[in-house]
mmCIF file of C-alpha atoms and ligand atoms in Angstrom:
data_model
loop_
_atom_site.group_PDB
_atom_site.id
_atom_site.type_symbol
_atom_site.label_atom_id
_atom_site.label_comp_id
_atom_site.label_asym_id
_atom_site.label_seq_id
_atom_site.Cartn_x
_atom_site.Cartn_y
_atom_site.Cartn_z
ATOM 1 C CA MET Y 1 0.000 0.000 0.000
ATOM 2 C CA THR Y 2 1.232 3.422 -0.903
ATOM 3 C CA THR Y 3 0.842 6.135 1.687
ATOM 4 C CA ALA Y 4 2.141 9.628 2.093
ATOM 5 C CA SER Y 5 5.073 8.223 4.027
ATOM 6 C CA ASP Y 6 6.363 6.436 0.910
ATOM 7 C CA ALA Y 7 7.411 9.621 -0.765
ATOM 8 C CA ALA Y 8 8.330 13.003 0.584
ATOM 9 C CA ALA Y 9 6.521 14.689 -2.282
ATOM 10 C CA PRO Y 10 3.452 12.877 -3.585
ATOM 11 C CA PRO Y 11 3.016 13.094 -7.343
ATOM 12 C CA PHE Y 12 0.647 15.546 -8.977
ATOM 13 C CA ARG Y 13 -1.462 12.606 -10.128
ATOM 14 C CA GLU Y 14 -0.742 8.907 -10.589
ATOM 15 C CA ALA Y 15 -2.268 5.458 -10.566
ATOM 16 C CA VAL Y 16 -0.148 3.098 -8.519
ATOM 17 C CA VAL Y 17 -0.586 -0.475 -9.775
ATOM 18 C CA ASP Y 18 0.583 -3.099 -7.298
ATOM 19 C CA LEU Y 19 1.624 -6.146 -9.288
ATOM 20 C CA ASP Y 20 2.171 -8.113 -6.081
ATOM 21 C CA ALA Y 21 -1.541 -7.667 -5.432
ATOM 22 C CA VAL Y 22 -2.266 -9.025 -8.939
ATOM 23 C CA ARG Y 23 -0.144 -12.060 -8.120
ATOM 24 C CA GLU Y 24 -1.816 -12.610 -4.747
ATOM 25 C CA ASN Y 25 -5.280 -12.274 -6.253
ATOM 26 C CA ILE Y 26 -4.517 -14.676 -9.089
ATOM 27 C CA ARG Y 27 -2.974 -17.192 -6.695
ATOM 28 C CA ALA Y 28 -5.996 -17.012 -4.383
ATOM 29 C CA LEU Y 29 -8.493 -17.322 -7.227
ATOM 30 C CA ALA Y 30 -6.582 -20.068 -9.028
ATOM 31 C CA ALA Y 31 -6.440 -22.074 -5.779
ATOM 32 C CA ALA Y 32 -10.157 -21.533 -5.206
ATOM 33 C CA VAL Y 33 -11.146 -22.815 -8.651
ATOM 34 C CA ALA Y 34 -8.620 -25.661 -9.027
ATOM 35 C CA PRO Y 35 -8.562 -28.104 -10.717
ATOM 36 C CA ALA Y 36 -10.116 -25.697 -13.219
ATOM 37 C CA ARG Y 37 -7.469 -23.539 -14.821
ATOM 38 C CA THR Y 38 -7.401 -19.756 -14.844
ATOM 39 C CA MET Y 39 -7.524 -17.298 -17.717
ATOM 40 C CA ALA Y 40 -6.573 -13.750 -16.732
ATOM 41 C CA VAL Y 41 -8.750 -11.298 -18.661
ATOM 42 C CA VAL Y 42 -6.621 -8.295 -19.623
ATOM 43 C CA LYS Y 43 -8.878 -6.573 -22.162
ATOM 44 C CA ALA Y 44 -9.220 -2.789 -22.177
ATOM 45 C CA ASN Y 45 -5.612 -2.321 -21.104
ATOM 46 C CA ALA Y 46 -6.191 -4.695 -18.191
ATOM 47 C CA TYR Y 47 -9.190 -2.671 -17.000
ATOM 48 C CA GLY Y 48 -7.004 0.434 -17.072
ATOM 49 C CA HIS Y 49 -4.121 -1.141 -15.132
ATOM 50 C CA GLY Y 50 -1.755 -1.811 -18.073
ATOM 51 C CA ALA Y 51 -2.149 -4.969 -20.170
ATOM 52 C CA VAL Y 52 1.449 -6.095 -20.511
ATOM 53 C CA PRO Y 53 2.625 -5.777 -16.897
ATOM 54 C CA VAL Y 54 -0.614 -7.258 -15.564
ATOM 55 C CA ALA Y 55 -0.487 -10.143 -18.050
ATOM 56 C CA ARG Y 56 3.070 -10.973 -17.030
ATOM 57 C CA ALA Y 57 2.232 -10.781 -13.326
ATOM 58 C CA ALA Y 58 -0.851 -12.991 -13.763
ATOM 59 C CA LEU Y 59 1.087 -15.603 -15.729
ATOM 60 C CA SER Y 60 3.847 -15.653 -13.140
ATOM 61 C CA ALA Y 61 1.249 -16.345 -10.436
ATOM 62 C CA GLY Y 62 -0.409 -19.315 -12.077
ATOM 63 C CA ALA Y 63 -2.779 -18.034 -14.748
ATOM 64 C CA GLU Y 64 -2.270 -20.284 -17.778
ATOM 65 C CA TRP Y 65 -4.384 -18.360 -20.269
ATOM 66 C CA LEU Y 66 -4.939 -14.730 -21.205
ATOM 67 C CA GLY Y 67 -8.170 -13.335 -22.575
ATOM 68 C CA VAL Y 68 -8.915 -10.108 -24.427
ATOM 69 C CA ALA Y 69 -11.814 -8.735 -26.424
ATOM 70 C CA ASP Y 70 -10.146 -7.554 -29.644
ATOM 71 C CA ILE Y 71 -7.553 -9.113 -31.890
ATOM 72 C CA ALA Y 72 -5.568 -5.854 -31.756
ATOM 73 C CA GLU Y 73 -5.242 -6.275 -28.004
ATOM 74 C CA ALA Y 74 -4.049 -9.842 -28.483
ATOM 75 C CA LEU Y 75 -1.490 -8.833 -31.118
ATOM 76 C CA ALA Y 76 -0.113 -6.163 -28.776
ATOM 77 C CA LEU Y 77 0.514 -8.832 -26.125
ATOM 78 C CA ARG Y 78 2.297 -11.004 -28.684
ATOM 79 C CA GLU Y 79 4.358 -7.965 -29.785
ATOM 80 C CA ALA Y 80 5.439 -7.591 -26.162
ATOM 81 C CA GLY Y 81 6.801 -11.127 -26.286
ATOM 82 C CA ILE Y 82 4.026 -12.871 -24.363
ATOM 83 C CA GLY Y 83 3.589 -16.372 -25.744
ATOM 84 C CA ALA Y 84 0.932 -17.811 -23.405
ATOM 85 C CA PRO Y 85 -2.348 -19.243 -24.715
ATOM 86 C CA LEU Y 86 -4.399 -16.206 -25.626
ATOM 87 C CA LEU Y 87 -8.043 -15.892 -26.652
ATOM 88 C CA ALA Y 88 -9.744 -12.948 -28.426
ATOM 89 C CA TRP Y 89 -13.515 -13.058 -28.781
ATOM 90 C CA LEU Y 90 -14.953 -9.825 -30.203
ATOM 91 C CA HIS Y 91 -14.338 -9.323 -33.912
ATOM 92 C CA ASP Y 92 -14.858 -6.614 -36.472
ATOM 93 C CA PRO Y 93 -17.315 -7.864 -39.113
ATOM 94 C CA GLY Y 94 -14.611 -7.480 -41.761
ATOM 95 C CA ALA Y 95 -11.765 -8.729 -39.590
ATOM 96 C CA ASP Y 96 -8.656 -10.136 -41.218
ATOM 97 C CA PHE Y 97 -8.011 -13.174 -39.050
ATOM 98 C CA GLY Y 98 -4.727 -14.061 -40.761
ATOM 99 C CA PRO Y 99 -2.356 -12.147 -38.464
ATOM 100 C CA ALA Y 100 -4.053 -13.578 -35.377
ATOM 101 C CA ILE Y 101 -3.817 -17.134 -36.713
ATOM 102 C CA ALA Y 102 -0.174 -16.570 -37.637
ATOM 103 C CA ARG Y 103 0.563 -15.407 -34.081
ATOM 104 C CA ASP Y 104 -1.164 -18.376 -32.415
ATOM 105 C CA ILE Y 105 -4.043 -16.347 -31.077
ATOM 106 C CA ASP Y 106 -7.115 -18.450 -30.323
ATOM 107 C CA LEU Y 107 -10.291 -16.973 -31.757
ATOM 108 C CA GLY Y 108 -13.784 -16.956 -30.288
ATOM 109 C CA VAL Y 109 -16.430 -17.823 -32.860
ATOM 110 C CA SER Y 110 -19.928 -16.401 -32.495
ATOM 111 C CA SER Y 111 -21.439 -17.197 -35.905
ATOM 112 C CA ARG Y 112 -21.220 -19.454 -38.933
ATOM 113 C CA GLU Y 113 -19.904 -16.444 -40.894
ATOM 114 C CA GLN Y 114 -16.997 -16.010 -38.491
ATOM 115 C CA LEU Y 115 -16.276 -19.717 -38.651
ATOM 116 C CA GLU Y 116 -16.040 -19.599 -42.458
ATOM 117 C CA ALA Y 117 -13.956 -16.415 -42.444
ATOM 118 C CA ILE Y 118 -11.512 -17.904 -39.936
ATOM 119 C CA SER Y 119 -11.288 -21.120 -41.925
ATOM 120 C CA ASP Y 120 -10.596 -19.170 -45.128
ATOM 121 C CA ALA Y 121 -7.944 -17.085 -43.368
ATOM 122 C CA ALA Y 122 -6.325 -20.253 -42.011
ATOM 123 C CA ALA Y 123 -6.132 -21.640 -45.536
ATOM 124 C CA SER Y 124 -4.401 -18.516 -46.823
ATOM 125 C CA VAL Y 125 -1.969 -18.386 -43.912
ATOM 126 C CA GLY Y 126 -1.305 -22.114 -44.260
ATOM 127 C CA ARG Y 127 -2.026 -22.837 -40.598
ATOM 128 C CA THR Y 128 -4.734 -24.513 -38.567
ATOM 129 C CA ALA Y 129 -6.756 -21.873 -36.699
ATOM 130 C CA ARG Y 130 -7.554 -22.618 -33.069
ATOM 131 C CA VAL Y 131 -11.085 -21.614 -32.220
ATOM 132 C CA HIS Y 132 -13.424 -21.559 -29.245
ATOM 133 C CA LEU Y 133 -17.051 -21.844 -30.276
ATOM 134 C CA LYS Y 134 -19.267 -19.545 -28.248
ATOM 135 C CA LEU Y 135 -22.874 -20.438 -27.490
ATOM 136 C CA ASP Y 136 -25.334 -17.741 -26.462
ATOM 137 C CA THR Y 137 -26.883 -19.281 -23.352
ATOM 138 C CA GLY Y 138 -28.901 -16.218 -22.408
ATOM 139 C CA LEU Y 139 -26.774 -13.079 -22.237
ATOM 140 C CA SER Y 140 -28.047 -12.095 -25.688
ATOM 141 C CA ARG Y 141 -24.853 -10.375 -26.770
ATOM 142 C CA SER Y 142 -22.511 -12.454 -28.902
ATOM 143 C CA GLY Y 143 -22.409 -16.221 -29.286
ATOM 144 C CA VAL Y 144 -24.150 -18.615 -31.614
ATOM 145 C CA ALA Y 145 -27.914 -18.674 -31.077
ATOM 146 C CA PRO Y 146 -29.009 -22.092 -29.731
ATOM 147 C CA GLY Y 147 -31.057 -22.696 -32.886
ATOM 148 C CA HIS Y 148 -27.938 -22.358 -35.057
ATOM 149 C CA TRP Y 149 -25.620 -24.307 -32.757
ATOM 150 C CA PRO Y 150 -26.174 -27.779 -34.293
ATOM 151 C CA ASP Y 151 -25.322 -26.390 -37.729
ATOM 152 C CA VAL Y 152 -22.234 -24.562 -36.464
ATOM 153 C CA VAL Y 153 -20.824 -27.532 -34.550
ATOM 154 C CA ALA Y 154 -21.438 -29.832 -37.530
ATOM 155 C CA ARG Y 155 -19.639 -27.427 -39.863
ATOM 156 C CA ALA Y 156 -16.829 -27.002 -37.315
ATOM 157 C CA ALA Y 157 -16.367 -30.783 -37.249
ATOM 158 C CA GLU Y 158 -16.015 -30.802 -41.047
ATOM 159 C CA LEU Y 159 -13.475 -27.976 -40.983
ATOM 160 C CA GLU Y 160 -11.607 -29.709 -38.200
ATOM 161 C CA ALA Y 161 -11.435 -32.908 -40.262
ATOM 162 C CA ALA Y 162 -9.986 -30.787 -43.077
ATOM 163 C CA GLU Y 163 -7.418 -29.376 -40.612
ATOM 164 C CA ARG Y 164 -8.530 -25.822 -41.301
ATOM 165 C CA ILE Y 165 -9.490 -25.341 -37.676
ATOM 166 C CA LEU Y 166 -9.013 -26.999 -34.319
ATOM 167 C CA VAL Y 167 -11.910 -26.556 -31.921
ATOM 168 C CA ARG Y 168 -9.920 -26.019 -28.789
ATOM 169 C CA GLY Y 169 -12.711 -24.632 -26.656
ATOM 170 C CA LEU Y 170 -16.439 -24.263 -26.132
ATOM 171 C CA PHE Y 171 -17.612 -21.311 -24.106
ATOM 172 C CA SER Y 172 -20.376 -18.983 -23.047
ATOM 173 C CA HIS Y 173 -20.844 -16.074 -20.646
ATOM 174 C CA LEU Y 174 -23.239 -15.695 -17.707
ATOM 175 C CA ALA Y 175 -25.590 -12.779 -17.153
ATOM 176 C CA ASN Y 176 -25.153 -13.068 -13.341
ATOM 177 C CA THR Y 177 -28.839 -12.337 -12.969
ATOM 178 C CA SER Y 178 -30.106 -14.752 -10.330
ATOM 179 C CA PRO Y 179 -29.194 -18.258 -9.160
ATOM 180 C CA GLU Y 180 -32.133 -19.608 -11.171
ATOM 181 C CA GLU Y 181 -31.156 -17.859 -14.376
ATOM 182 C CA ASP Y 182 -27.495 -18.780 -13.956
ATOM 183 C CA ALA Y 183 -28.585 -22.394 -13.494
ATOM 184 C CA ALA Y 184 -30.634 -22.196 -16.701
ATOM 185 C CA GLN Y 185 -27.596 -20.861 -18.568
ATOM 186 C CA LEU Y 186 -25.467 -23.617 -17.096
ATOM 187 C CA ALA Y 187 -27.953 -26.228 -18.329
ATOM 188 C CA ALA Y 188 -28.053 -24.622 -21.786
ATOM 189 C CA PHE Y 189 -24.263 -24.705 -21.918
ATOM 190 C CA GLU Y 190 -24.147 -28.360 -20.888
ATOM 191 C CA LEU Y 191 -26.620 -29.191 -23.646
ATOM 192 C CA GLY Y 192 -24.452 -27.291 -26.123
ATOM 193 C CA VAL Y 193 -21.408 -29.297 -25.021
ATOM 194 C CA VAL Y 194 -23.309 -32.557 -25.509
ATOM 195 C CA GLN Y 195 -24.358 -31.456 -29.009
ATOM 196 C CA ALA Y 196 -20.794 -30.503 -29.895
ATOM 197 C CA GLU Y 197 -19.482 -33.833 -28.676
ATOM 198 C CA ALA Y 198 -22.192 -35.644 -30.622
ATOM 199 C CA ALA Y 199 -20.914 -33.834 -33.710
ATOM 200 C CA GLY Y 200 -17.482 -35.303 -33.006
ATOM 201 C CA LEU Y 201 -15.761 -32.326 -31.372
ATOM 202 C CA ARG Y 202 -13.397 -32.972 -28.452
ATOM 203 C CA PRO Y 203 -12.488 -29.535 -27.076
ATOM 204 C CA GLU Y 204 -9.621 -29.178 -24.638
ATOM 205 C CA VAL Y 205 -11.414 -26.538 -22.530
ATOM 206 C CA ARG Y 206 -15.022 -25.739 -21.728
ATOM 207 C CA HIS Y 207 -15.438 -22.367 -20.024
ATOM 208 C CA LEU Y 208 -18.408 -20.403 -18.767
ATOM 209 C CA ALA Y 209 -17.602 -18.475 -15.586
ATOM 210 C CA SER Y 210 -16.090 -15.039 -15.150
ATOM 211 C CA THR Y 211 -15.094 -13.885 -11.653
ATOM 212 C CA ALA Y 212 -18.617 -13.899 -10.210
ATOM 213 C CA GLY Y 213 -19.470 -17.390 -11.435
ATOM 214 C CA ALA Y 214 -16.028 -18.712 -10.550
ATOM 215 C CA LEU Y 215 -16.554 -17.638 -6.944
ATOM 216 C CA ARG Y 216 -20.227 -18.363 -6.385
ATOM 217 C CA LEU Y 217 -21.189 -21.062 -8.881
ATOM 218 C CA PRO Y 218 -18.698 -23.931 -8.615
ATOM 219 C CA ALA Y 219 -20.622 -25.963 -11.202
ATOM 220 C CA ALA Y 220 -19.803 -23.255 -13.754
ATOM 221 C CA ARG Y 221 -16.038 -23.691 -13.457
ATOM 222 C CA PHE Y 222 -15.671 -26.535 -15.969
ATOM 223 C CA ASP Y 223 -12.057 -26.659 -17.251
ATOM 224 C CA LEU Y 224 -11.221 -22.964 -17.210
ATOM 225 C CA VAL Y 225 -12.510 -19.759 -15.613
ATOM 226 C CA ARG Y 226 -12.094 -16.285 -17.091
ATOM 227 C CA ILE Y 227 -10.979 -13.995 -14.283
ATOM 228 C CA GLY Y 228 -11.096 -10.270 -14.921
ATOM 229 C CA ILE Y 229 -12.235 -8.027 -12.099
ATOM 230 C CA GLY Y 230 -11.132 -10.376 -9.331
ATOM 231 C CA ALA Y 231 -7.531 -10.133 -10.516
ATOM 232 C CA TYR Y 232 -7.769 -6.385 -9.950
ATOM 233 C CA GLY Y 233 -9.030 -6.911 -6.398
ATOM 234 C CA ILE Y 234 -12.492 -5.524 -7.034
ATOM 235 C CA PRO Y 235 -15.537 -7.577 -6.032
ATOM 236 C CA PRO Y 236 -17.795 -8.569 -8.935
ATOM 237 C CA PHE Y 237 -21.068 -8.675 -7.060
ATOM 238 C CA GLY Y 238 -22.201 -5.120 -6.355
ATOM 239 C CA ASP Y 239 -23.908 -6.274 -3.156
ATOM 240 C CA GLY Y 240 -21.580 -4.748 -0.583
ATOM 241 C CA THR Y 241 -19.194 -7.732 -0.512
ATOM 242 C CA THR Y 242 -15.709 -6.285 -0.050
ATOM 243 C CA ALA Y 243 -12.423 -7.333 -1.581
ATOM 244 C CA ALA Y 244 -11.237 -8.452 1.848
ATOM 245 C CA ASP Y 245 -14.358 -10.640 2.242
ATOM 246 C CA LEU Y 246 -13.175 -12.458 -0.887
ATOM 247 C CA GLY Y 247 -9.525 -12.623 0.135
ATOM 248 C CA LEU Y 248 -8.577 -10.137 -2.587
ATOM 249 C CA ARG Y 249 -6.546 -6.940 -2.501
ATOM 250 C CA PRO Y 250 -7.272 -3.876 -4.667
ATOM 251 C CA VAL Y 251 -4.509 -3.400 -7.213
ATOM 252 C CA MET Y 252 -4.911 0.246 -8.188
ATOM 253 C CA THR Y 253 -4.489 3.257 -5.940
ATOM 254 C CA LEU Y 254 -5.388 6.543 -7.597
ATOM 255 C CA ARG Y 255 -3.767 9.467 -5.936
ATOM 256 C CA GLY Y 256 -2.479 12.972 -6.382
ATOM 257 C CA ARG Y 257 -1.581 15.990 -4.312
ATOM 258 C CA VAL Y 258 -3.580 18.953 -3.154
ATOM 259 C CA ALA Y 259 -2.934 21.651 -5.745
ATOM 260 C CA ALA Y 260 -4.276 24.549 -3.684
ATOM 261 C CA VAL Y 261 -6.090 25.319 -0.431
ATOM 262 C CA ARG Y 262 -8.333 28.314 0.133
ATOM 263 C CA ARG Y 263 -10.481 29.666 2.950
ATOM 264 C CA ILE Y 264 -14.048 30.605 2.069
ATOM 265 C CA GLU Y 265 -16.854 32.394 3.855
ATOM 266 C CA PRO Y 266 -20.440 31.167 4.308
ATOM 267 C CA GLY Y 267 -22.489 31.566 1.145
ATOM 268 C CA THR Y 268 -19.530 31.166 -1.196
ATOM 269 C CA GLY Y 269 -20.421 29.015 -4.214
ATOM 270 C CA VAL Y 270 -18.043 26.340 -5.507
ATOM 271 C CA SER Y 271 -17.258 25.202 -9.061
ATOM 272 C CA TYR Y 272 -19.415 25.499 -12.187
ATOM 273 C CA GLY Y 273 -23.031 26.392 -11.559
ATOM 274 C CA HIS Y 274 -22.434 26.841 -7.832
ATOM 275 C CA THR Y 275 -24.248 23.593 -7.098
ATOM 276 C CA TRP Y 276 -22.778 23.772 -3.582
ATOM 277 C CA ARG Y 277 -22.386 26.753 -1.273
ATOM 278 C CA ALA Y 278 -20.618 26.793 2.050
ATOM 279 C CA ASP Y 279 -22.927 27.117 5.074
ATOM 280 C CA ARG Y 280 -20.003 27.975 7.354
ATOM 281 C CA PRO Y 281 -16.447 29.232 7.045
ATOM 282 C CA THR Y 282 -14.384 26.351 5.745
ATOM 283 C CA ASN Y 283 -11.318 25.349 3.777
ATOM 284 C CA LEU Y 284 -11.398 23.917 0.283
ATOM 285 C CA ALA Y 285 -8.724 21.675 -1.172
ATOM 286 C CA LEU Y 286 -8.264 21.532 -4.939
ATOM 287 C CA VAL Y 287 -7.642 18.040 -6.362
ATOM 288 C CA PRO Y 288 -5.995 17.988 -9.798
ATOM 289 C CA LEU Y 289 -7.954 15.133 -11.374
ATOM 290 C CA GLY Y 290 -11.161 15.482 -13.346
ATOM 291 C CA TYR Y 291 -13.304 13.753 -15.886
ATOM 292 C CA ALA Y 292 -10.450 13.857 -18.406
ATOM 293 C CA ASP Y 293 -8.747 11.493 -16.005
ATOM 294 C CA GLY Y 294 -11.811 9.296 -15.642
ATOM 295 C CA ILE Y 295 -13.261 10.838 -12.506
ATOM 296 C CA PRO Y 296 -16.984 10.643 -13.200
ATOM 297 C CA ARG Y 297 -18.757 14.012 -13.295
ATOM 298 C CA GLN Y 298 -21.784 12.056 -12.154
ATOM 299 C CA ALA Y 299 -20.084 11.756 -8.753
ATOM 300 C CA SER Y 300 -20.127 15.551 -8.272
ATOM 301 C CA GLY Y 301 -21.214 16.296 -4.728
ATOM 302 C CA ARG Y 302 -21.212 12.566 -3.908
ATOM 303 C CA GLY Y 303 -17.692 11.148 -4.126
ATOM 304 C CA GLU Y 304 -15.194 11.174 -1.291
ATOM 305 C CA VAL Y 305 -11.408 11.234 -1.099
ATOM 306 C CA TRP Y 306 -8.894 10.450 1.616
ATOM 307 C CA ILE Y 307 -6.734 13.342 2.817
ATOM 308 C CA ALA Y 308 -4.749 13.474 6.055
ATOM 309 C CA GLY Y 309 -6.382 10.508 7.690
ATOM 310 C CA ALA Y 310 -10.048 11.168 6.883
ATOM 311 C CA ARG Y 311 -12.582 10.914 4.118
ATOM 312 C CA ARG Y 312 -13.564 14.287 2.726
ATOM 313 C CA PRO Y 313 -16.544 15.085 0.515
ATOM 314 C CA VAL Y 314 -16.343 16.338 -3.040
ATOM 315 C CA VAL Y 315 -18.303 19.593 -3.210
ATOM 316 C CA GLY Y 316 -19.634 21.193 -6.370
ATOM 317 C CA ARG Y 317 -19.164 19.947 -9.905
ATOM 318 C CA ILE Y 318 -16.267 17.748 -10.931
ATOM 319 C CA ALA Y 319 -14.629 19.516 -13.892
ATOM 320 C CA MET Y 320 -12.394 18.272 -16.687
ATOM 321 C CA ASP Y 321 -9.124 18.616 -14.800
ATOM 322 C CA GLN Y 322 -9.998 19.194 -11.172
ATOM 323 C CA PHE Y 323 -12.512 19.151 -8.367
ATOM 324 C CA VAL Y 324 -12.896 20.631 -4.919
ATOM 325 C CA VAL Y 325 -13.077 18.940 -1.525
ATOM 326 C CA ASP Y 326 -14.402 20.441 1.706
ATOM 327 C CA VAL Y 327 -11.723 19.870 4.355
ATOM 328 C CA GLY Y 328 -13.281 21.973 7.125
ATOM 329 C CA ASP Y 329 -10.872 23.391 9.650
ATOM 330 C CA ASP Y 330 -8.348 20.577 9.494
ATOM 331 C CA PRO Y 331 -4.771 21.616 8.815
ATOM 332 C CA ILE Y 332 -4.607 20.539 5.173
ATOM 333 C CA GLU Y 333 -1.843 22.072 3.108
ATOM 334 C CA THR Y 334 -1.021 22.475 -0.519
ATOM 335 C CA GLY Y 335 1.012 19.444 -1.563
ATOM 336 C CA ASP Y 336 -0.662 16.992 0.836
ATOM 337 C CA GLU Y 337 -1.442 13.565 -0.541
ATOM 338 C CA VAL Y 338 -4.975 12.842 -1.782
ATOM 339 C CA VAL Y 339 -6.072 9.249 -2.309
ATOM 340 C CA LEU Y 340 -9.148 9.053 -4.518
ATOM 341 C CA PHE Y 341 -9.445 5.322 -4.132
ATOM 342 C CA GLY Y 342 -7.346 2.365 -3.112
ATOM 343 C CA ASP Y 343 -7.582 -0.400 -0.541
ATOM 344 C CA PRO Y 344 -10.520 0.419 1.753
ATOM 345 C CA LEU Y 345 -8.689 -1.324 4.609
ATOM 346 C CA THR Y 346 -6.470 1.782 4.699
ATOM 347 C CA GLY Y 347 -9.515 4.007 5.182
ATOM 348 C CA ALA Y 348 -9.475 5.312 1.620
ATOM 349 C CA PRO Y 349 -12.564 4.898 -0.549
ATOM 350 C CA SER Y 350 -12.671 1.875 -2.843
ATOM 351 C CA ALA Y 351 -13.207 1.965 -6.601
ATOM 352 C CA ASP Y 352 -16.670 0.591 -5.803
ATOM 353 C CA ASP Y 353 -17.371 3.577 -3.539
ATOM 354 C CA TRP Y 354 -16.748 5.818 -6.549
ATOM 355 C CA GLY Y 355 -18.874 3.466 -8.605
ATOM 356 C CA ASP Y 356 -21.729 3.916 -6.125
ATOM 357 C CA ALA Y 357 -21.262 7.693 -6.122
ATOM 358 C CA ALA Y 358 -21.531 7.718 -9.919
ATOM 359 C CA ASP Y 359 -24.375 5.175 -10.261
ATOM 360 C CA SER Y 360 -21.820 2.862 -11.802
ATOM 361 C CA ILE Y 361 -19.520 0.025 -10.738
ATOM 362 C CA GLY Y 362 -15.885 -0.314 -9.735
ATOM 363 C CA TYR Y 363 -15.161 -1.952 -13.099
ATOM 364 C CA GLU Y 364 -15.972 1.272 -14.926
ATOM 365 C CA ILE Y 365 -14.094 3.485 -12.490
ATOM 366 C CA VAL Y 366 -10.710 1.766 -12.907
ATOM 367 C CA THR Y 367 -11.126 1.048 -16.610
ATOM 368 C CA ARG Y 368 -11.770 4.689 -17.491
ATOM 369 C CA ILE Y 369 -8.764 6.187 -15.707
ATOM 370 C CA GLY Y 370 -7.392 8.390 -18.457
ATOM 371 C CA ALA Y 371 -4.154 8.385 -20.390
ATOM 372 C CA ARG Y 372 -3.030 11.599 -18.647
ATOM 373 C CA VAL Y 373 -2.614 9.689 -15.390
ATOM 374 C CA PRO Y 374 0.781 7.976 -15.327
ATOM 375 C CA ARG Y 375 0.788 4.389 -14.105
ATOM 376 C CA ARG Y 376 3.502 3.462 -11.646
ATOM 377 C CA TYR Y 377 4.146 -0.204 -11.022
ATOM 378 C CA LEU Y 378 4.997 -1.712 -7.662
ATOM 379 C CA GLY Y 379 6.179 -5.265 -7.266
ATOM 380 C CA GLY Y 380 8.454 -5.375 -10.274
ATOM 381 C CA GLU Y 381 7.391 -6.025 -13.824
HETATM 382 C C1 LIG F 401 -14.823 -9.202 -19.518
HETATM 383 C C2 LIG F 401 -15.138 -10.646 -19.655
HETATM 384 C C3 LIG F 401 -14.776 -11.555 -18.643
HETATM 385 C C4 LIG F 401 -14.215 -11.115 -17.302
HETATM 386 O O1 LIG F 401 -15.292 -10.791 -16.449
HETATM 387 P P1 LIG F 401 -15.048 -10.325 -14.934
HETATM 388 O O2 LIG F 401 -16.401 -10.092 -14.394
HETATM 389 O O3 LIG F 401 -14.250 -9.062 -15.024
HETATM 390 O O4 LIG F 401 -14.304 -11.409 -14.264
HETATM 391 C C5 LIG F 401 -14.976 -12.901 -18.871
HETATM 392 N N1 LIG F 401 -15.505 -13.329 -20.037
HETATM 393 C C6 LIG F 401 -15.896 -12.503 -21.017
HETATM 394 C C7 LIG F 401 -16.480 -13.055 -22.259
HETATM 395 C C8 LIG F 401 -15.736 -11.125 -20.850
HETATM 396 O O5 LIG F 401 -16.142 -10.288 -21.819
#
């Protein structure tokens, strides 16, 4: 954990990413789901944490697979020299699958069209493409519709016999709606697996669960679980369960330093539109992060930060580059450390607290931290 005592002068703004926490979280989750194996999901720049360092840390702690949304994200990991099994599942309709096949990137398949395009690309590259067929079991996003599944698995078996493709996996994704609906998705997935096997497919891995299912629905673990948010030490449930309750440690601490302090009189309005006015003499601290840095404007007047040993309320509108905190009569000075979120065991707000303040979730808070915020890695890359 980074505190003011770590550095004489806290930085203007930074996101501290503790790779030891990534390793601990992956170890804890991998042990909890064993003998199922673990895929670390590092899409969207590892939820804002930095894809390459997080991927390396996760692999060193026992994750055997990596998962991303886009092929471009997968290629960037390969460019960085990461050779682990790697799955990409969200494709541009006109995607050129050749480079991914050439770099041993496994491809999720959500339609007959994608299956044919991947097979054609494999033929031109002169390789066998490794695919994971995705069944839509009820999330209604991507995945093959159940009515088309028998056709897709039959065609996949033909293409596998022709060595155009290897069906390495079968997968789906849960809506995490209710135990009943998760159970219905689980049953739909099991039926899809039976149909695929009847068509002659023998996939190495069947996978359904992300962090939430991996933790709360053991029957959904199958051969592999796809762990995203848990690796970052943020609970997936949105029901008040904390990271510590799950044996996880938040990875990102977002901090900065107080850019200015001013004394104001009662009645003084603060920030655009004067949505807040002081009802007493008080001190305001200026925090140099704003919505350009991913601090949600929606959390204006609702978020809290940690300064000098206490949580302090955001007052007035959060602006592009900055916002204002009411620090009362406490002796806060320009240059003091401000922690926007980190490990709540330290007293600081959590990413989920900011999610609540913005009618959102911790996932969105960390993922949207902007490019202007430098990432600093603890725990060695
Ligand atoms: C993002 C994603 C995951 C990871 O989900 P978490 O809730 O972050 O663990 C798993 N599978 C798929 C298909 C995803 O898109």
